């Protein structure tokens, strides 16, 4: 399961020891996602689901940016083991809904942009809606952000990574 997040959400997650994804939305390797790709092994399809969560993280960043200019401009995705989910192929092939918050103990890893991605993330978050509507410049900005691979952190490292930011 891949839960889109922001740095602000990660800080709250560390403090509360549980994460409530926005609208309960997460991404996973679902039957609909597997069916949408004629080729690709499990690892490749899980990567697709994680990229979808990273794109959703851009939307969360855009929302935070409209509220606060001090938003941390790094995409974040939390990988977790969650059992109680509802498939939502009506929303997208990889979308699932969670029934409640995810406890810290269920976290497998956290993926987050490095500092050098911040300018690309800023541009992509500002234009994410325009990219959805086919704006070529916004799509290019989105591609620039997605060219940055998310770094992997073990759960026990997250607190220290956030302190260093």
Tab-separated table of C-alpha atoms in Angstrom:
chain	number	residue	atom	x	y	z
A	1	UNK	CA	0.000	0.000	0.000
A	2	UNK	CA	1.314	3.460	-0.894
A	3	UNK	CA	-0.034	6.446	0.995
A	4	UNK	CA	0.557	9.920	-0.441
A	5	UNK	CA	1.802	12.403	2.132
A	6	UNK	CA	3.596	15.678	2.654
A	7	UNK	CA	6.445	16.529	4.987
A	8	UNK	CA	3.918	18.215	7.282
A	9	UNK	CA	1.888	14.989	7.356
A	10	UNK	CA	5.041	12.960	8.080
A	11	UNK	CA	5.881	15.204	11.030
A	12	UNK	CA	2.379	14.666	12.408
A	13	UNK	CA	2.704	10.927	11.727
A	14	UNK	CA	5.890	10.721	13.790
A	15	UNK	CA	4.189	12.589	16.625
A	16	UNK	CA	0.835	10.754	16.559
A	17	UNK	CA	2.242	7.336	15.606
A	18	UNK	CA	-0.585	6.950	13.090
A	19	UNK	CA	-1.410	8.435	9.704
A	20	UNK	CA	-4.857	9.211	8.372
A	21	UNK	CA	-4.493	9.491	4.591
A	22	UNK	CA	-6.409	12.371	3.012
A	23	UNK	CA	-9.923	11.071	2.257
A	24	UNK	CA	-8.619	7.594	3.128
A	25	UNK	CA	-6.985	7.423	-0.299
A	26	UNK	CA	-4.035	5.155	-0.989
A	27	UNK	CA	-2.608	3.304	-3.982
A	28	UNK	CA	-1.806	-0.366	-4.432
A	29	UNK	CA	-1.194	-3.100	-6.933
A	30	UNK	CA	-4.853	-3.886	-7.561
A	31	UNK	CA	-6.455	-6.341	-9.992
A	32	UNK	CA	-7.516	-3.363	-12.147
A	33	UNK	CA	-3.922	-2.072	-12.286
A	34	UNK	CA	-2.623	-5.532	-13.188
A	35	UNK	CA	-5.263	-5.778	-15.922
A	36	UNK	CA	-4.373	-2.318	-17.299
A	37	UNK	CA	-0.807	-3.430	-18.058
A	38	UNK	CA	-0.294	-6.247	-20.529
A	39	UNK	CA	3.238	-6.744	-19.289
A	40	UNK	CA	5.155	-6.020	-16.137
A	41	UNK	CA	6.040	-8.061	-13.133
A	42	UNK	CA	4.840	-7.388	-9.604
A	43	UNK	CA	7.763	-5.090	-8.802
A	44	UNK	CA	7.163	-2.959	-11.893
A	45	UNK	CA	3.458	-2.639	-11.161
A	46	UNK	CA	4.103	-1.742	-7.526
A	47	UNK	CA	6.382	1.003	-8.840
A	48	UNK	CA	3.479	2.294	-10.956
A	49	UNK	CA	1.264	2.418	-7.851
A	50	UNK	CA	3.978	4.239	-5.912
A	51	UNK	CA	4.373	6.807	-8.726
A	52	UNK	CA	0.627	7.408	-8.596
A	53	UNK	CA	0.934	8.039	-4.852
A	54	UNK	CA	3.838	10.439	-5.515
A	55	UNK	CA	1.658	12.316	-8.002
A	56	UNK	CA	-1.097	12.501	-5.365
A	57	UNK	CA	1.515	13.881	-2.972
A	58	UNK	CA	1.961	16.786	-5.419
A	59	UNK	CA	-1.742	17.543	-5.065
A	60	UNK	CA	-1.421	17.567	-1.275
A	61	UNK	CA	1.586	19.884	-1.541
A	62	UNK	CA	-0.410	22.195	-3.829
A	63	UNK	CA	-3.180	22.326	-1.224
A	64	UNK	CA	-0.746	23.097	1.585
A	65	UNK	CA	0.991	25.729	-0.543
A	66	UNK	CA	-2.259	27.596	-1.034
A	67	UNK	CA	-2.631	27.738	2.764
A	68	UNK	CA	0.969	28.388	3.784
A	69	UNK	CA	4.038	29.687	1.975
A	70	UNK	CA	6.332	27.681	4.278
A	71	UNK	CA	5.294	24.320	2.835
A	72	UNK	CA	8.097	21.800	2.482
A	73	UNK	CA	8.398	21.065	-1.219
A	74	UNK	CA	9.175	17.362	-1.176
A	75	UNK	CA	6.892	14.577	-2.274
A	76	UNK	CA	6.437	11.830	0.288
A	77	UNK	CA	4.975	8.344	0.023
A	78	UNK	CA	4.504	5.988	2.957
A	79	UNK	CA	4.677	2.252	2.192
A	80	UNK	CA	2.564	0.285	4.629
A	81	UNK	CA	1.018	-3.110	5.154
A	82	UNK	CA	-2.747	-2.595	5.366
A	83	UNK	CA	-5.416	-5.265	5.153
A	84	UNK	CA	-8.775	-3.465	5.353
A	85	UNK	CA	-9.117	-1.635	2.027
A	86	UNK	CA	-11.824	-1.064	-0.546
A	87	UNK	CA	-10.883	-1.192	-4.218
A	88	UNK	CA	-11.893	1.939	-6.146
A	89	UNK	CA	-11.356	1.223	-9.858
A	90	UNK	CA	-13.994	3.874	-10.578
A	91	UNK	CA	-11.444	6.480	-9.446
A	92	UNK	CA	-8.321	4.958	-11.001
A	93	UNK	CA	-6.742	1.554	-11.520
A	94	UNK	CA	-4.489	1.754	-8.450
A	95	UNK	CA	-6.779	3.622	-6.023
A	96	UNK	CA	-7.960	2.051	-2.780
A	97	UNK	CA	-9.739	3.509	0.236
A	98	UNK	CA	-8.612	2.760	3.759
A	99	UNK	CA	-11.133	2.301	6.531
A	100	UNK	CA	-9.107	4.195	9.124
A	101	UNK	CA	-5.717	5.485	10.174
A	102	UNK	CA	-2.563	3.462	9.583
A	103	UNK	CA	-0.550	2.768	12.754
A	104	UNK	CA	3.196	3.418	12.760
A	105	UNK	CA	3.814	-0.305	13.309
A	106	UNK	CA	2.446	-1.069	9.834
A	107	UNK	CA	4.985	1.108	8.049
A	108	UNK	CA	7.476	-0.656	5.802
A	109	UNK	CA	9.290	2.448	4.497
A	110	UNK	CA	8.998	6.124	3.686
A	111	UNK	CA	9.978	7.489	0.289
A	112	UNK	CA	10.764	11.186	-0.051
A	113	UNK	CA	12.344	13.637	-2.449
A	114	UNK	CA	15.850	14.915	-1.805
A	115	UNK	CA	16.465	18.663	-1.497
A	116	UNK	CA	17.527	19.000	-5.143
A	117	UNK	CA	13.987	18.124	-6.266
A	118	UNK	CA	12.351	21.075	-4.509
A	119	UNK	CA	12.261	23.516	-7.446
A	120	UNK	CA	10.855	20.864	-9.769
A	121	UNK	CA	8.276	19.895	-7.140
A	122	UNK	CA	7.297	23.565	-6.687
A	123	UNK	CA	6.636	23.950	-10.423
A	124	UNK	CA	4.808	20.622	-10.701
A	125	UNK	CA	2.586	21.297	-7.670
A	126	UNK	CA	1.684	24.716	-9.058
A	127	UNK	CA	0.634	23.199	-12.373
A	128	UNK	CA	-0.728	19.773	-11.458
A	129	UNK	CA	-4.326	20.664	-12.354
A	130	UNK	CA	-3.262	22.286	-15.629
A	131	UNK	CA	-1.281	19.150	-16.487
A	132	UNK	CA	-4.430	17.078	-15.977
A	133	UNK	CA	-6.177	19.341	-18.469
A	134	UNK	CA	-3.478	18.847	-21.090
A	135	UNK	CA	-1.382	21.997	-20.659
A	136	UNK	CA	1.921	21.052	-22.294
A	137	UNK	CA	4.123	23.300	-20.123
A	138	UNK	CA	2.493	21.937	-16.966
A	139	UNK	CA	2.963	18.378	-18.226
A	140	UNK	CA	6.661	19.096	-18.791
A	141	UNK	CA	6.969	20.519	-15.271
A	142	UNK	CA	5.268	17.419	-13.903
A	143	UNK	CA	7.686	15.235	-15.850
A	144	UNK	CA	10.633	17.183	-14.436
A	145	UNK	CA	9.452	16.446	-10.885
A	146	UNK	CA	8.802	12.807	-11.689
A	147	UNK	CA	12.330	12.478	-13.079
A	148	UNK	CA	13.528	12.752	-9.466
A	149	UNK	CA	13.500	9.353	-7.808
A	150	UNK	CA	12.215	9.238	-4.250
A	151	UNK	CA	14.787	8.274	-1.629
A	152	UNK	CA	14.007	5.275	0.595
A	153	UNK	CA	14.048	5.533	4.393
A	154	UNK	CA	13.468	2.853	7.000
A	155	UNK	CA	10.807	3.776	9.581
A	156	UNK	CA	13.413	4.276	12.301
A	157	UNK	CA	15.225	6.858	10.107
A	158	UNK	CA	12.228	9.115	9.437
A	159	UNK	CA	12.492	11.093	12.684
A	160	UNK	CA	16.138	11.929	11.988
A	161	UNK	CA	15.525	12.832	8.346
A	162	UNK	CA	12.797	15.250	9.385
A	163	UNK	CA	15.041	16.818	12.022
A	164	UNK	CA	17.705	17.494	9.390
A	165	UNK	CA	15.286	19.357	7.119
